Amino acid sequence: MGSRFQVEDRFADGVQYIDGRLGCGTSGRSHTVVDPATGEEVLTYELASTADVDEAVAAARRALPAWSAATPGERSDALHRLATVLAAQAEDLAHAESLQCGKPIKLTTEFDVPGTIDNTAFFAGAARHLQGQAAAEYSGDHTSYVRREAIGVVGSIAPWNYPLQMAAWKILPAVAAGNTIVLKPAELTPLTSLMFAQAATEAGIPDGVINIVTGAGRDAGEHLVGHPDVAMTSFTGSTAVGRRVAEIATATVKRLHLELGGKAPFLVFDDADPEAAAHGAVAASLINTGQDCTAATRAYVQRPLYETFTARVAELMEGVRLGDPFDPATDLGPLVSHAHRDRVAGFVERARGYATVATGGTAPGGALADGAYYRPTLITGAPQDSEIVRSEVFGPVLVVLPFDTDDEGIALANDTPYGLAASAWSRDVYRAGRATRELRAGCVWVNDHIPIISEMPHGGYGASGFGKDMSSYSFEEYTQVKHVMYDNTAVAEKDWHRTIFGDR
């Protein structure tokens, strides 16, 4: 079914989108997009060079004066048109996303694509509400007010796990605030980022406002982050790469936004609904085949529910249907690549030496043998300080550990350098309330785990980075705050001058 989306025809002119046009990279090195469900080649293209990045940044600089001077209403109207264009292309976007990522079609059609359209509609409205503090006479002799202004050219890097949504999370607040942008998507999954930029052109957003350069991280990515004409960088990816991005960005004193890794705890108290918790754990650990920074990875279950919870999760995982991503009945698709599948399998194989693989822990054979598939995996008996508990696996793997007291459960959940997301499961409002206060994470769900909405911020604590995607809070990353102060006295010789020269 994936062949119905004609990738080669769509991107015959290349996968660099600069100044409103597709073009080929000039690095002299090629890369191939592979369907992870079959191992078949989808598209071979030439990677961007540093010269291509320079061209894209120059296009963004040329577009900046007019776009930043557009009224909030004009930018809002453009983004409303973009939401309409994306809605009309929803089926193509879903198929392209499933093809390059291996996502089940029901996930792309019900989550990735509608979420992106909703996010676009949200920022279309939010573009009209870039306000500072109300004017007032704080000194008594002056009127002060605050302006929010565009920062300039934004250079962003998006990951491969949610290519369409992450492109939107980077692009939308930037352009809604009057910035222009150069986005580098992951080389593995560039298709829907390019389609998003093409849709923006179709919606009437001026050439050069949104540019896409598809290149290698060490070349195009690092050059983009360090570019002297890029005023702000937003990066989503691993904590290790985030540290490198920070080094480069801070050397040129750029504004920096980092959304990095996660190791989300799933904290189940003994008064929780065990069936709800088990269903929630399976969904939250397997979404996007576990390739989600907010996915539930560490389930801490209070001892009276531990055995029941573990048995039910294993039973539910064994019923998950692996298959062709384009089959509407498929629950779980492949991992993004065979190399990543092998990395996930390595974590599980090493864990066999100190823990129990209760279910899963293998790649399927038969009709799925050529794909990058891995069975849903449940691990028990792992020590808190073990690799499988502490490191980000980024696959369909859930570790379950018991705890006794509420204090212990919260302490174990917080025993991580990460702090992106967490959940607490309890019927007791006071118990749940304590967990929301004490769990150190940028998002804490109660009796659920994973849902996101455009109106609320997304971002982490600690090694999970800083700054926010989505919501009006994201404008804090993409705007410059300016204080403007007017003298109201018309007095030439002000009293405060006498502190510098002359006598009162």
PDB file of N, CA, C and O in Angstrom, residues 36-38 338 341 363-373:
ATOM      1  N   PRO A  36      11.526   0.814   6.724  1.00  0.00           N
ATOM      2  CA  PRO A  36      11.989  -0.120   7.753  1.00  0.00           C
ATOM      3  C   PRO A  36      11.124  -1.367   7.893  1.00  0.00           C
ATOM      4  O   PRO A  36      11.545  -2.331   8.526  1.00  0.00           O
ATOM      5  N   ALA A  37       9.955  -1.354   7.271  1.00  0.00           N
ATOM      6  CA  ALA A  37       9.090  -2.530   7.345  1.00  0.00           C
ATOM      7  C   ALA A  37       9.534  -3.625   6.387  1.00  0.00           C
ATOM      8  O   ALA A  37       9.240  -4.805   6.603  1.00  0.00           O
ATOM      9  N   THR A  38      10.239  -3.239   5.330  1.00  0.00           N
ATOM     10  CA  THR A  38      10.621  -4.213   4.307  1.00  0.00           C
ATOM     11  C   THR A  38      12.115  -4.229   4.010  1.00  0.00           C
ATOM     12  O   THR A  38      12.612  -5.171   3.392  1.00  0.00           O
ATOM     13  N   HIS A 338      17.147  -1.031  10.880  1.00  0.00           N
ATOM     14  CA  HIS A 338      17.687  -2.287  11.386  1.00  0.00           C
ATOM     15  C   HIS A 338      18.801  -2.025  12.400  1.00  0.00           C
ATOM     16  O   HIS A 338      18.942  -2.771  13.384  1.00  0.00           O
ATOM     17  N   ARG A 341      17.086  -1.268  15.609  1.00  0.00           N
ATOM     18  CA  ARG A 341      16.522  -2.525  16.152  1.00  0.00           C
ATOM     19  C   ARG A 341      17.609  -3.329  16.858  1.00  0.00           C
ATOM     20  O   ARG A 341      17.411  -3.846  17.970  1.00  0.00           O
ATOM     21  N   ALA A 363      13.177 -10.685  17.859  1.00  0.00           N
ATOM     22  CA  ALA A 363      12.652 -10.161  16.598  1.00  0.00           C
ATOM     23  C   ALA A 363      11.806 -11.259  15.958  1.00  0.00           C
ATOM     24  O   ALA A 363      12.173 -12.439  16.003  1.00  0.00           O
ATOM     25  N   PRO A 364      10.664 -10.910  15.369  1.00  0.00           N
ATOM     26  CA  PRO A 364       9.830 -11.935  14.750  1.00  0.00           C
ATOM     27  C   PRO A 364      10.442 -12.440  13.447  1.00  0.00           C
ATOM     28  O   PRO A 364      11.227 -11.748  12.802  1.00  0.00           O
ATOM     29  N   GLY A 365      10.083 -13.633  13.069  1.00  0.00           N
ATOM     30  CA  GLY A 365      10.523 -14.187  11.795  1.00  0.00           C
ATOM     31  C   GLY A 365       9.391 -14.165  10.781  1.00  0.00           C
ATOM     32  O   GLY A 365       8.520 -13.295  10.810  1.00  0.00           O
ATOM     33  N   GLY A 366       9.396 -15.115   9.902  1.00  0.00           N
ATOM     34  CA  GLY A 366       8.332 -15.241   8.924  1.00  0.00           C
ATOM     35  C   GLY A 366       8.238 -14.057   7.999  1.00  0.00           C
ATOM     36  O   GLY A 366       9.240 -13.542   7.499  1.00  0.00           O
ATOM     37  N   ALA A 367       7.008 -13.600   7.770  1.00  0.00           N
ATOM     38  CA  ALA A 367       6.771 -12.512   6.823  1.00  0.00           C
ATOM     39  C   ALA A 367       7.397 -11.201   7.253  1.00  0.00           C
ATOM     40  O   ALA A 367       7.579 -10.301   6.431  1.00  0.00           O
ATOM     41  N   LEU A 368       7.728 -11.065   8.539  1.00  0.00           N
ATOM     42  CA  LEU A 368       8.285  -9.812   9.045  1.00  0.00           C
ATOM     43  C   LEU A 368       9.807  -9.855   9.191  1.00  0.00           C
ATOM     44  O   LEU A 368      10.409  -8.885   9.667  1.00  0.00           O
ATOM     45  N   ALA A 369      10.420 -10.944   8.770  1.00  0.00           N
ATOM     46  CA  ALA A 369      11.843 -11.138   9.026  1.00  0.00           C
ATOM     47  C   ALA A 369      12.720 -10.083   8.358  1.00  0.00           C
ATOM     48  O   ALA A 369      13.807  -9.764   8.858  1.00  0.00           O
ATOM     49  N   ASP A 370      12.291  -9.519   7.239  1.00  0.00           N
ATOM     50  CA  ASP A 370      13.106  -8.529   6.533  1.00  0.00           C
ATOM     51  C   ASP A 370      12.987  -7.124   7.124  1.00  0.00           C
ATOM     52  O   ASP A 370      13.751  -6.231   6.766  1.00  0.00           O
ATOM     53  N   GLY A 371      12.012  -6.922   7.992  1.00  0.00           N
ATOM     54  CA  GLY A 371      11.801  -5.599   8.578  1.00  0.00           C
ATOM     55  C   GLY A 371      12.546  -5.432   9.895  1.00  0.00           C
ATOM     56  O   GLY A 371      13.095  -6.389  10.453  1.00  0.00           O
ATOM     57  N   ALA A 372      12.549  -4.208  10.400  1.00  0.00           N
ATOM     58  CA  ALA A 372      13.258  -3.884  11.643  1.00  0.00           C
ATOM     59  C   ALA A 372      12.339  -4.046  12.848  1.00  0.00           C
ATOM     60  O   ALA A 372      12.255  -3.182  13.716  1.00  0.00           O
ATOM     61  N   TYR A 373      11.649  -5.179  12.908  1.00  0.00           N
ATOM     62  CA  TYR A 373      10.648  -5.414  13.958  1.00  0.00           C
ATOM     63  C   TYR A 373      11.286  -5.958  15.229  1.00  0.00           C
ATOM     64  O   TYR A 373      12.319  -6.618  15.203  1.00  0.00           O
TER      65      TYR A 373
END
